[in-house]
Coordinates of C-alpha atoms in Angstrom, one line a residue:
Chain A
M1 CA -41.6 11.5 -13.5
Q2 CA -38.5 12.7 -15.4
V3 CA -34.8 12.5 -14.8
V4 CA -32.6 14.9 -16.4
S5 CA -28.9 14.0 -16.6
V6 CA -26.4 16.9 -17.8
I7 CA -23.2 14.6 -16.8
K8 CA -20.9 14.0 -20.0
R9 CA -19.9 10.3 -21.2
V10 CA -22.1 8.4 -18.9
P11 CA -21.4 4.6 -19.9
D12 CA -24.1 3.0 -21.6
E13 CA -24.3 0.1 -19.0
I14 CA -25.2 2.7 -16.4
K15 CA -28.1 4.3 -18.4
E16 CA -29.1 0.8 -19.4
R17 CA -29.3 -0.4 -15.6
L18 CA -31.2 2.7 -14.7
V19 CA -33.7 2.6 -17.6
E20 CA -34.3 -1.2 -16.6
N21 CA -34.5 -0.7 -12.8
F22 CA -36.8 2.4 -12.9
G23 CA -39.6 1.6 -15.4
E24 CA -41.7 4.4 -14.2
V25 CA -39.1 6.9 -15.0
D26 CA -38.2 8.8 -17.9
F27 CA -34.4 9.6 -18.3
Y28 CA -32.9 12.1 -20.3
F29 CA -28.8 11.3 -20.6
C30 CA -27.6 14.6 -22.1
H31 CA -24.0 15.5 -23.2
G32 CA -23.9 18.7 -20.7
M33 CA -26.2 21.5 -19.7
K34 CA -26.4 23.1 -23.4
E35 CA -28.0 19.8 -24.2
G36 CA -29.9 19.5 -21.2
R37 CA -31.4 22.5 -20.8
Q38 CA -34.3 21.9 -23.2
H39 CA -35.6 19.3 -20.8
L40 CA -35.2 21.0 -17.5
K41 CA -38.7 22.5 -17.6
E42 CA -40.0 19.3 -17.3
A43 CA -37.9 17.7 -15.0
D44 CA -38.6 16.4 -11.4
V45 CA -35.1 15.2 -10.8
L46 CA -31.7 17.0 -12.3
I47 CA -28.1 15.1 -12.2
T48 CA -25.2 17.5 -12.3
F49 CA -21.7 18.0 -11.1
G50 CA -22.8 21.4 -9.6
E51 CA -21.0 23.6 -11.5
D52 CA -23.7 24.7 -14.1
V53 CA -26.5 25.3 -12.0
T54 CA -27.6 28.9 -12.1
P55 CA -30.6 31.0 -10.6
E56 CA -32.1 31.3 -14.1
L57 CA -32.0 27.5 -14.7
I58 CA -33.6 27.1 -11.0
A59 CA -36.2 29.6 -12.1
D60 CA -36.9 27.9 -15.3
A61 CA -37.1 24.3 -13.8
T62 CA -40.5 24.8 -12.3
R63 CA -41.4 21.2 -11.3
L64 CA -37.7 20.4 -9.7
K65 CA -37.8 18.7 -6.8
W66 CA -34.4 17.4 -6.2
I67 CA -30.7 17.8 -7.4
M68 CA -28.3 15.0 -7.2
V69 CA -25.0 16.8 -7.2
L70 CA -22.1 14.1 -8.4
S71 CA -19.3 16.0 -6.7
A72 CA -18.2 16.6 -3.0
G73 CA -17.7 20.4 -3.3
M74 CA -20.7 22.6 -4.1
D75 CA -19.3 26.1 -4.0
Q76 CA -21.0 27.3 -7.1
M77 CA -24.7 26.0 -6.0
P78 CA -27.1 29.0 -5.8
F79 CA -28.5 27.6 -2.6
E80 CA -30.6 30.6 -1.8
D81 CA -32.7 29.7 -4.7
I82 CA -32.9 26.4 -4.1
S83 CA -33.5 26.7 -0.3
R84 CA -36.5 29.1 -1.3
R85 CA -38.0 26.3 -3.7
N86 CA -37.4 23.8 -1.2
I87 CA -35.3 21.7 -3.5
L88 CA -33.8 18.6 -2.1
V89 CA -29.9 18.5 -2.7
T90 CA -27.9 15.6 -2.3
N91 CA -24.2 14.9 -3.0
V92 CA -21.5 11.9 -3.4
R93 CA -19.8 13.0 -0.1
G94 CA -17.3 10.3 0.6
I95 CA -16.7 9.4 -2.8
H96 CA -13.2 10.0 -3.0
A97 CA -12.2 8.1 0.3
I98 CA -11.4 4.9 -1.5
P99 CA -8.7 6.2 -4.2
M100 CA -7.4 9.0 -1.9
A101 CA -6.6 6.4 0.8
E102 CA -4.9 4.1 -1.6
Y103 CA -3.0 7.3 -2.6
A104 CA -2.0 7.9 0.6
I105 CA -0.6 4.6 1.4
S106 CA 1.0 4.1 -1.9
M107 CA 2.8 7.2 -1.5
V108 CA 4.0 6.6 2.0
L109 CA 5.1 3.0 1.0
Q110 CA 7.0 4.4 -2.2
V111 CA 8.6 7.0 0.0
S112 CA 9.8 4.1 2.4
R113 CA 10.8 2.0 -0.1
Q114 CA 12.8 4.6 -2.1
A115 CA 10.7 4.4 -5.2
K116 CA 12.3 7.6 -7.0
A117 CA 15.6 6.5 -6.2
L118 CA 14.9 2.8 -7.8
V119 CA 13.5 4.4 -10.7
Q120 CA 16.5 6.1 -11.2
L121 CA 18.9 3.0 -10.9
E122 CA 16.8 1.2 -13.3
Q123 CA 16.8 3.9 -15.7
G124 CA 20.7 3.7 -15.2
H125 CA 20.6 -0.2 -15.6
Q126 CA 22.2 -0.1 -11.9
W127 CA 21.9 -3.4 -9.5
N128 CA 22.5 -1.8 -5.9
R129 CA 21.0 -3.5 -3.2
R130 CA 22.4 -0.7 -0.7
T131 CA 19.2 1.4 -1.1
P132 CA 18.0 1.7 2.2
M133 CA 14.5 0.0 2.6
K134 CA 12.0 1.0 5.7
E135 CA 8.9 -0.5 6.5
I136 CA 5.7 1.3 7.5
N137 CA 4.8 -1.6 10.0
G138 CA 4.6 -0.4 13.7
Q139 CA 5.0 3.2 12.6
T140 CA 2.7 6.1 13.8
M141 CA 0.4 7.9 11.4
V142 CA -1.0 11.4 12.3
L143 CA -4.1 12.3 10.3
L144 CA -5.2 16.0 10.1
G145 CA -8.8 15.3 9.7
T146 CA -11.0 12.5 10.8
G147 CA -13.9 12.3 8.1
A148 CA -14.5 9.7 5.5
I149 CA -11.2 9.9 3.7
A150 CA -9.1 9.9 6.9
Q151 CA -11.2 6.9 8.3
E152 CA -10.6 5.1 5.2
T153 CA -6.7 5.7 5.2
A154 CA -6.3 4.9 8.7
R155 CA -8.5 1.6 8.2
L156 CA -5.6 0.8 5.7
A157 CA -2.9 1.7 7.6
K158 CA -4.0 -0.2 10.8
T159 CA -3.8 -3.4 8.6
F160 CA -0.2 -2.6 8.0
R161 CA 0.1 -2.6 12.0
M162 CA 0.5 1.3 11.9
K163 CA -0.7 3.2 15.1
T164 CA -3.4 5.6 13.8
V165 CA -4.1 8.9 15.6
G166 CA -6.6 11.6 14.1
V167 CA -6.9 15.4 14.9
S168 CA -9.9 17.2 14.4
K169 CA -12.0 20.2 15.7
S170 CA -13.9 18.4 18.5
G171 CA -11.1 15.3 18.9
R172 CA -14.2 13.0 19.1
T173 CA -13.6 9.2 18.6
K174 CA -13.8 7.9 15.2
P175 CA -13.7 4.5 13.6
Y176 CA -10.3 3.4 12.9
F177 CA -8.1 5.9 15.0
D178 CA -6.2 4.3 18.0
E179 CA -6.3 7.9 19.6
T180 CA -8.0 11.3 18.7
Y181 CA -7.2 14.7 19.4
S182 CA -8.9 18.1 19.6
V183 CA -7.1 20.5 17.2
D184 CA -6.0 22.6 20.4
R185 CA -3.7 19.5 21.2
M186 CA -2.5 19.0 17.8
K187 CA 1.1 20.1 18.3
E188 CA 1.4 17.0 21.0
A189 CA -0.2 14.7 18.0
L190 CA 2.2 15.9 15.6
S191 CA 5.2 15.2 17.6
H192 CA 4.4 11.3 17.5
G193 CA 3.9 11.7 13.6
D194 CA 6.3 9.2 11.8
V195 CA 3.8 9.9 9.4
V196 CA 1.7 12.8 9.1
V197 CA -1.1 13.1 6.5
A198 CA -3.4 16.1 6.0
V199 CA -6.9 15.7 4.4
L200 CA -8.3 19.0 6.0
P201 CA -11.1 20.8 4.0
S202 CA -10.4 24.4 3.3
T203 CA -12.2 26.4 6.0
E204 CA -11.3 29.7 7.7
E205 CA -9.9 27.8 10.4
T206 CA -7.8 25.4 8.2
T207 CA -6.3 28.2 5.8
Y208 CA -2.4 28.4 7.1
L209 CA -3.3 26.2 10.0
L210 CA 0.1 24.7 10.0
T211 CA 3.0 26.8 10.7
E212 CA 7.1 26.3 10.8
E213 CA 6.6 25.5 14.5
H214 CA 4.4 22.2 13.7
F215 CA 7.2 21.3 11.4
R216 CA 10.0 21.4 13.9
L217 CA 7.9 19.4 16.4
M218 CA 7.5 16.4 13.9
P219 CA 10.2 13.8 14.2
S220 CA 13.0 14.6 11.8
H221 CA 12.4 11.3 10.1
A222 CA 8.9 12.3 9.4
I223 CA 6.9 12.1 6.1
F224 CA 4.6 14.9 5.6
L225 CA 1.7 14.4 3.0
N226 CA -0.9 16.9 1.7
M227 CA -3.8 15.7 -0.1
G228 CA -6.3 18.1 1.4
R229 CA -6.3 21.6 0.7
G230 CA -3.1 23.6 -0.8
D231 CA -3.7 26.4 1.5
L232 CA -3.3 24.5 4.8
V233 CA 0.5 25.3 4.9
A234 CA 2.7 28.0 2.8
S235 CA 4.9 26.6 0.1
H236 CA 8.0 28.3 1.7
T237 CA 7.3 26.6 5.1
I238 CA 7.4 23.1 3.5
L239 CA 10.5 23.9 1.8
Q240 CA 12.2 25.1 4.7
A241 CA 11.4 22.0 6.7
I242 CA 12.7 20.1 3.9
K243 CA 16.1 22.1 3.6
E244 CA 16.3 22.3 7.5
N245 CA 15.7 18.7 7.9
Q246 CA 12.7 19.2 10.2
I247 CA 11.1 16.3 8.1
S248 CA 12.6 13.9 5.9
H249 CA 10.2 14.2 3.0
A250 CA 7.1 15.9 1.7
V251 CA 4.5 14.3 -0.6
L252 CA 2.3 17.0 -2.1
D253 CA -0.8 16.5 -4.5
V254 CA -2.3 20.2 -3.7
F255 CA -0.5 23.7 -3.8
E256 CA -1.3 27.3 -3.0
E257 CA -1.3 27.4 -7.0
E258 CA -2.5 25.1 -9.0
P259 CA -1.0 24.1 -11.6
L260 CA 2.1 24.0 -9.8
P261 CA 4.4 26.6 -11.8
E262 CA 7.0 24.9 -13.8
S263 CA 9.8 26.9 -12.2
H264 CA 8.7 26.1 -8.7
P265 CA 11.3 25.1 -6.4
F266 CA 9.4 22.0 -5.3
W267 CA 9.8 20.3 -8.8
E268 CA 13.5 19.9 -8.2
E269 CA 13.7 19.3 -4.6
E270 CA 14.6 15.4 -4.2
R271 CA 12.9 15.2 -1.2
V272 CA 9.5 16.7 -2.0
T273 CA 7.2 14.7 -4.6
V274 CA 5.1 16.5 -6.5
T275 CA 2.0 14.8 -7.9
P276 CA -1.0 17.0 -9.9
H277 CA -3.6 16.5 -7.9
L278 CA -5.0 13.3 -8.8
S279 CA -5.2 11.9 -5.7
G280 CA -9.0 11.3 -6.0
I281 CA -9.0 10.4 -9.6
T282 CA -10.6 7.2 -10.3
P283 CA -12.1 5.1 -13.0
Q284 CA -14.8 4.1 -10.4
Y285 CA -15.9 7.9 -9.9
L286 CA -19.1 7.6 -12.2
P287 CA -20.2 4.1 -11.3
R288 CA -20.0 4.8 -7.5
G289 CA -21.6 8.5 -8.2
F290 CA -24.7 6.5 -9.9
E291 CA -24.8 3.9 -7.5
I292 CA -25.4 6.5 -4.8
F293 CA -28.1 8.3 -7.2
E294 CA -29.6 5.0 -7.7
R295 CA -30.0 4.1 -3.9
N296 CA -31.4 7.8 -3.6
L297 CA -33.9 7.7 -6.5
Q298 CA -35.4 4.4 -4.9
S299 CA -35.8 6.5 -1.6
F300 CA -37.3 9.6 -3.4
L301 CA -39.8 7.6 -5.0
N302 CA -40.8 5.9 -1.4
K303 CA -41.8 9.0 0.3
K304 CA -38.3 10.7 0.0
E305 CA -37.0 9.1 3.3
D306 CA -33.3 8.0 4.1
M307 CA -32.1 9.6 1.3
E308 CA -27.9 9.4 1.4
N309 CA -25.9 12.8 1.8
L310 CA -28.6 14.9 2.0
I311 CA -27.7 18.9 2.0
D312 CA -29.0 21.4 4.1
P313 CA -29.2 24.4 1.4
K314 CA -29.5 26.9 4.3
R315 CA -25.8 25.9 5.4
G316 CA -24.6 24.5 1.9
Y317 CA -23.4 21.6 3.5
Chain P
M1 CA 25.2 -22.2 30.2
Q2 CA 26.8 -20.5 27.3
V3 CA 25.5 -18.8 24.3
V4 CA 27.9 -17.9 21.2
S5 CA 26.7 -15.5 18.7
V6 CA 28.5 -14.9 15.7
I7 CA 26.3 -12.3 14.0
K8 CA 27.9 -9.3 12.9
R9 CA 26.8 -5.7 14.3
V10 CA 24.1 -7.1 16.7
P11 CA 22.7 -3.4 18.2
D12 CA 23.8 -3.0 21.7
E13 CA 20.3 -2.6 22.9
I14 CA 19.5 -6.4 21.5
K15 CA 23.0 -7.5 23.6
E16 CA 21.9 -5.8 26.6
R17 CA 18.2 -6.9 26.8
L18 CA 19.6 -10.5 26.4
V19 CA 22.0 -10.3 29.1
E20 CA 19.6 -8.7 31.5
N21 CA 16.7 -11.0 30.7
F22 CA 18.9 -14.3 31.1
G23 CA 21.3 -13.6 34.0
E24 CA 21.9 -17.4 34.3
V25 CA 23.7 -17.4 30.8
D26 CA 26.8 -16.2 29.6
F27 CA 26.6 -14.6 26.2
Y28 CA 29.6 -13.9 23.7
F29 CA 28.8 -11.7 21.0
C30 CA 31.6 -12.4 18.3
H31 CA 31.9 -10.5 14.9
G32 CA 31.6 -13.4 12.8
M33 CA 32.8 -17.4 12.9
K34 CA 36.5 -16.2 12.7
E35 CA 36.1 -14.6 16.3
G36 CA 33.4 -16.8 17.8
R37 CA 35.4 -20.2 16.9
Q38 CA 37.4 -20.0 19.7
H39 CA 34.4 -20.0 22.1
L40 CA 32.7 -22.7 20.2
K41 CA 34.2 -25.7 22.7
E42 CA 32.3 -24.7 25.8
A43 CA 29.0 -23.4 23.9
D44 CA 25.7 -25.0 24.5
V45 CA 24.1 -22.7 21.9
L46 CA 24.9 -21.5 18.7
I47 CA 23.2 -18.1 17.1
T48 CA 24.4 -18.2 13.3
F49 CA 23.2 -16.8 9.7
G50 CA 23.7 -20.8 8.8
E51 CA 26.4 -20.4 6.0
D52 CA 29.5 -20.7 8.2
V53 CA 28.5 -23.9 10.1
T54 CA 30.9 -26.7 8.9
P55 CA 31.3 -30.6 9.9
E56 CA 34.4 -29.6 11.6
L57 CA 32.9 -26.9 13.9
I58 CA 30.0 -29.3 14.7
A59 CA 32.8 -31.9 15.7
D60 CA 34.8 -29.6 17.7
A61 CA 31.4 -27.8 19.4
T62 CA 31.4 -31.0 22.0
R63 CA 28.8 -29.2 24.2
L64 CA 26.4 -27.9 21.2
K65 CA 22.9 -28.7 22.0
W66 CA 20.8 -26.1 19.8
I67 CA 22.0 -23.8 16.7
M68 CA 19.7 -21.0 16.1
V69 CA 19.8 -20.0 12.2
L70 CA 18.9 -16.3 11.9
S71 CA 17.9 -16.9 8.2
A72 CA 15.1 -18.8 6.4
G73 CA 17.1 -20.6 4.3
M74 CA 19.6 -23.3 5.3
D75 CA 21.1 -24.9 2.0
Q76 CA 24.6 -24.9 3.7
M77 CA 24.1 -26.4 6.8
P78 CA 25.7 -29.8 7.6
F79 CA 22.7 -31.7 8.6
E80 CA 24.0 -35.1 8.5
D81 CA 26.5 -34.4 11.3
I82 CA 23.6 -32.1 13.3
S83 CA 21.2 -35.0 13.0
R84 CA 23.8 -37.9 14.5
R85 CA 24.4 -35.6 17.4
N86 CA 20.8 -34.7 18.1
I87 CA 21.6 -31.0 17.9
L88 CA 18.2 -28.8 18.0
V89 CA 17.9 -26.4 14.9
T90 CA 15.6 -23.9 14.9
N91 CA 15.3 -20.6 12.0
V92 CA 13.4 -17.6 11.4
R93 CA 10.8 -19.1 9.0
G94 CA 8.4 -16.2 8.2
I95 CA 10.6 -13.3 9.1
H96 CA 10.5 -12.2 5.5
A97 CA 6.7 -11.9 5.5
I98 CA 6.1 -8.4 6.8
P99 CA 8.6 -6.5 4.6
M100 CA 8.0 -8.5 1.4
A101 CA 4.4 -8.1 1.8
E102 CA 4.8 -4.3 1.9
Y103 CA 6.7 -4.6 -1.1
A104 CA 4.2 -6.2 -3.1
I105 CA 1.6 -4.0 -1.8
S106 CA 3.7 -1.0 -2.6
M107 CA 4.7 -2.0 -6.1
V108 CA 1.2 -3.2 -7.1
L109 CA -0.3 0.3 -6.1
Q110 CA 2.9 1.7 -7.8
V111 CA 2.0 0.2 -11.1
S112 CA -1.7 0.9 -10.9
R113 CA -1.1 4.8 -10.0
Q114 CA 2.0 4.8 -12.5
A115 CA 4.5 5.8 -10.3
K116 CA 7.2 5.6 -13.2
A117 CA 5.4 7.9 -15.6
L118 CA 4.7 10.5 -12.4
V119 CA 8.7 10.7 -11.2
Q120 CA 9.0 11.3 -15.3
L121 CA 6.6 14.2 -15.2
E122 CA 8.2 15.6 -12.0
Q123 CA 11.6 15.6 -13.5
G124 CA 10.3 17.7 -16.5
H125 CA 8.4 19.9 -14.2
Q126 CA 5.2 19.0 -16.2
W127 CA 1.9 19.4 -14.6
N128 CA -0.4 16.8 -16.1
R129 CA -3.6 15.2 -14.6
R130 CA -4.4 12.7 -17.6
T131 CA -2.0 9.9 -16.3
P132 CA -5.0 7.4 -16.0
M133 CA -4.9 6.0 -12.4
K134 CA -6.4 2.8 -11.2
E135 CA -7.4 1.3 -7.9
I136 CA -6.9 -1.9 -6.7
N137 CA -9.9 -1.9 -4.5
G138 CA -12.0 -4.8 -6.1
Q139 CA -9.4 -6.5 -8.1
T140 CA -8.4 -9.9 -7.7
M141 CA -4.7 -11.1 -6.7
V142 CA -3.9 -14.7 -7.6
L143 CA -1.1 -15.8 -5.6
L144 CA 1.5 -18.5 -6.2
G145 CA 2.2 -19.9 -2.9
T146 CA 0.1 -19.8 0.2
G147 CA 2.8 -19.6 2.8
A148 CA 3.7 -17.0 5.7
I149 CA 4.5 -14.5 3.0
A150 CA 1.8 -15.2 0.7
Q151 CA -0.7 -15.3 3.7
E152 CA 0.7 -11.7 4.8
T153 CA 0.5 -10.3 1.2
A154 CA -3.2 -11.7 1.0
R155 CA -4.1 -10.1 4.3
L156 CA -3.0 -6.7 3.4
A157 CA -4.9 -7.1 -0.3
K158 CA -8.0 -8.2 1.5
T159 CA -7.9 -5.0 3.5
F160 CA -8.1 -3.0 0.2
R161 CA -11.0 -5.2 -0.8
M162 CA -9.1 -7.2 -3.3
K163 CA -10.3 -10.9 -3.8
T164 CA -7.6 -13.3 -2.6
V165 CA -6.8 -16.8 -4.5
G166 CA -3.9 -18.9 -3.5
V167 CA -2.4 -21.8 -5.6
S168 CA -0.4 -24.0 -3.8
K169 CA 0.7 -27.9 -4.0
S170 CA -2.0 -29.3 -2.0
G171 CA -4.9 -26.6 -2.6
R172 CA -5.4 -26.7 1.0
T173 CA -7.8 -23.7 2.7
K174 CA -5.3 -21.3 4.1
P175 CA -6.0 -17.9 6.2
Y176 CA -6.5 -15.0 4.1
F177 CA -7.5 -16.5 1.0
D178 CA -11.0 -16.4 -0.5
E179 CA -10.1 -19.3 -2.4
T180 CA -7.3 -21.6 -2.7
Y181 CA -6.6 -24.0 -5.9
S182 CA -4.2 -27.2 -6.1
V183 CA -1.1 -26.2 -8.7
D184 CA -2.9 -28.8 -11.3
R185 CA -5.6 -26.0 -11.6
M186 CA -3.1 -23.3 -12.0
K187 CA -4.2 -22.3 -15.1
E188 CA -7.7 -21.7 -14.1
A189 CA -6.7 -19.5 -11.1
L190 CA -4.3 -17.4 -13.3
S191 CA -7.1 -16.3 -15.8
H192 CA -9.0 -14.6 -12.9
G193 CA -5.7 -12.4 -11.7
D194 CA -5.7 -8.8 -12.2
V195 CA -2.6 -9.3 -10.1
V196 CA -0.4 -12.5 -10.0
V197 CA 2.2 -12.6 -7.3
A198 CA 4.6 -15.2 -7.3
V199 CA 6.1 -16.2 -3.9
L200 CA 7.1 -19.8 -4.7
P201 CA 10.4 -21.4 -3.4
S202 CA 12.7 -22.8 -5.6
T203 CA 12.1 -26.8 -5.8
E204 CA 12.5 -29.2 -8.7
E205 CA 8.6 -28.5 -9.2
T206 CA 8.7 -24.9 -9.3
T207 CA 11.6 -24.5 -11.7
Y208 CA 10.3 -23.3 -14.7
L209 CA 6.9 -23.8 -13.7
L210 CA 5.3 -20.9 -15.5
T211 CA 5.2 -21.0 -19.4
E212 CA 4.1 -18.9 -22.2
E213 CA 0.8 -20.5 -22.1
H214 CA 0.3 -19.3 -18.4
F215 CA 0.9 -15.7 -19.8
R216 CA -1.5 -16.0 -22.7
L217 CA -4.3 -16.9 -20.0
M218 CA -3.8 -14.3 -17.8
P219 CA -6.1 -11.0 -18.6
S220 CA -4.1 -8.6 -20.8
H221 CA -4.2 -6.1 -18.2
A222 CA -2.7 -8.2 -15.5
I223 CA 0.3 -7.3 -13.5
F224 CA 2.9 -10.1 -12.9
L225 CA 5.0 -9.7 -9.7
N226 CA 7.9 -12.3 -9.1
M227 CA 9.4 -12.1 -5.4
G228 CA 9.9 -15.6 -5.2
R229 CA 12.7 -17.1 -7.2
G230 CA 14.2 -16.0 -10.2
D231 CA 14.1 -19.4 -12.0
L232 CA 10.3 -20.0 -12.0
V233 CA 10.1 -18.4 -15.4
A234 CA 12.5 -17.8 -18.2
S235 CA 13.3 -14.0 -18.9
H236 CA 12.4 -14.6 -22.3
T237 CA 8.8 -15.7 -21.6
I238 CA 8.1 -12.7 -19.4
L239 CA 9.7 -10.2 -22.4
Q240 CA 7.3 -11.9 -24.7
A241 CA 4.3 -11.6 -22.7
I242 CA 5.0 -7.9 -22.3
K243 CA 5.8 -7.2 -25.9
E244 CA 3.0 -9.3 -27.0
N245 CA 0.6 -7.5 -24.7
Q246 CA -0.2 -10.9 -23.0
I247 CA -0.2 -8.6 -19.7
S248 CA 0.5 -5.1 -19.0
H249 CA 3.2 -5.0 -16.5
A250 CA 6.1 -7.0 -14.8
V251 CA 7.5 -6.2 -11.6
L252 CA 10.3 -8.4 -11.0
D253 CA 12.7 -8.6 -7.7
V254 CA 14.0 -12.0 -8.5
F255 CA 16.0 -13.1 -11.8
E256 CA 17.5 -16.0 -13.6
E257 CA 20.8 -14.3 -13.2
E258 CA 21.7 -11.9 -10.4
P259 CA 22.6 -9.1 -10.2
L260 CA 20.9 -8.4 -13.5
P261 CA 23.5 -7.9 -16.2
E262 CA 23.9 -4.3 -17.3
S263 CA 23.0 -5.4 -21.0
H264 CA 19.8 -7.4 -20.0
P265 CA 16.7 -6.1 -22.0
F266 CA 14.5 -6.0 -18.8
W267 CA 16.1 -2.4 -17.5
E268 CA 14.8 -0.5 -20.8
E269 CA 11.5 -2.0 -21.2
E270 CA 9.2 0.6 -19.7
R271 CA 6.5 -1.8 -18.6
V272 CA 8.9 -4.0 -16.8
T273 CA 10.1 -2.6 -13.1
V274 CA 13.2 -4.1 -12.1
T275 CA 14.1 -4.0 -8.2
P276 CA 17.5 -5.6 -7.3
H277 CA 16.0 -8.4 -4.9
L278 CA 15.2 -6.2 -2.3
S279 CA 11.8 -6.9 -1.1
G280 CA 12.9 -8.8 2.0
I281 CA 15.2 -6.1 3.2
T282 CA 14.3 -4.4 6.4
P283 CA 16.0 -2.8 9.4
Q284 CA 13.8 -5.0 11.5
Y285 CA 15.4 -7.9 10.4
L286 CA 18.0 -8.5 13.6
P287 CA 15.4 -7.3 16.0
R288 CA 12.8 -9.6 14.9
G289 CA 15.1 -12.7 14.7
F290 CA 16.5 -12.1 18.1
E291 CA 12.9 -11.9 19.3
I292 CA 12.3 -15.2 18.1
F293 CA 15.7 -16.3 19.6
E294 CA 14.6 -15.0 23.1
R295 CA 11.1 -16.6 23.2
N296 CA 13.3 -19.9 22.1
L297 CA 15.7 -19.4 25.0
Q298 CA 13.1 -19.3 27.2
S299 CA 11.6 -22.4 26.1
F300 CA 14.8 -24.1 25.7
L301 CA 15.9 -23.5 29.7
N302 CA 12.0 -24.6 30.4
K303 CA 12.5 -28.3 29.4
K304 CA 13.0 -27.4 25.5
E305 CA 9.4 -27.5 25.0
D306 CA 7.4 -25.5 22.6
M307 CA 10.2 -23.9 20.6
E308 CA 9.3 -22.3 17.4
N309 CA 10.3 -23.0 13.6
L310 CA 12.0 -26.4 14.9
I311 CA 13.6 -28.0 12.3
D312 CA 13.9 -31.6 11.3
P313 CA 17.7 -32.2 10.4
K314 CA 16.7 -35.5 8.7
R315 CA 14.8 -33.4 5.9
G316 CA 16.7 -29.9 6.3
Y317 CA 13.5 -28.1 7.0

């Protein structure tokens, strides 16, 4: 039984643990696909970020039975070839929940507690106690999306005694939400949002889902935070909402164009906070990804039952 | 039955609610003691921040039976005179818990997610995804103090799956702490602190309690946050701890000298974050204070039983 990993810079600690816990398995930890390719012919299992798997590689890897993708997105996977060979695919869906939820709470607290203004006061050696502070306690957070990331964010928000309202396609009840609305009642939900957090994936239905009208419906003190996809709303719609005081602040981690061009007006807008698509970045990424792999390898060796995050290659998710 | 409030700028909403809920009570809402003084002779109850009560006023207010102090500190109250007259005193102990806990979590997240560096990148229109992010998930927070503010902070920290360790005089178990140590075992506690949060009041025992030795015991990646009292530790001890990399960051809301002098080296130190003693500032202060008053007024009218935050005037707390 051979496992080939083409993930670069896997910490030694993780390698050693796997080797120790699975004596019957031969592991090849390779620095990328270029190095890993030579072992693919004999590989039963491939661990990859999913961006380097081609139809040719699948054809060569004649013994391959399972691909563990250490990513949540799998746009570049050749699912047709994989499906034809009945190769299992699992991913690390939900792995971004913890850092992204921490990002959301951190940024909402920062805006409420005027972090930018305080950094500027500090730079000027100015002791000014009149910078108005706000609490998040008691406010309503409306989350567009009710998946793993939204749930983790809502879980934290509820501890701060926020009311949590979720908006999803179905409007089905989900853990950590006080209320859930289906997307056709989104306007009603948005009108209650002291804080609106978008964590929607990019699909045909969510592309440019938010329009000027939606921002007009939000309370004028609302904070809008987008950490889902940049094409949920046009940049000029957000800029206009800020300039016309339809909302009080926008926190943006994703953009229509990334990197955000140096000349983009978002950078200069005091009430827009730009972060360079880092809400999901965490040093815990590989450790958590390999933990999921390890549990799945156990299941794989035991009759392949109960594997986590199993993907249907026909649908690609 | 007469209630005299000398609190300035009480929102109309609060006044109206009190008048409506207590038809049998005459309320005088005065803009400070200067205006309120004239009504004191007839007052049964006085609502004050506690800094304007003198022995002469107590002597004049011959019918006074209860002083509601809308403050947690009561250093300037003439307790001897109050005690002799058997006047009840209640305060708003714990009122700072919510904003201060939000402050602590906000600042720890800010440091972990490099808010200062990101503000600077934004100012320079720079898209740089290599700014290293850290999670607070899984870290250990050591709190010096286990009272209402520390408990609320620990409650939030636990939701982020932090381990919470409290240090207090007695070391008694308290809600939301995974472990509690008595102060004579503080060194042991500090050595586990990824984050150390000081919320100790200023007493003889806590003045300059923290010394160079304590900072050497903290992990070199530790964040030290002081929102208790500025005389817990000497400024030069904190500066040295930063310069010698005994800790990675200090977040300071309280100082030996306030306002912090413009020339103080803290302002310029990249890994020291200065906030101007605002952790407890919140627009909810008066509403929450008057909510406690309202519950207490109900009890006062009902045989004076179960009044909240009753103070022993002989001890002053």
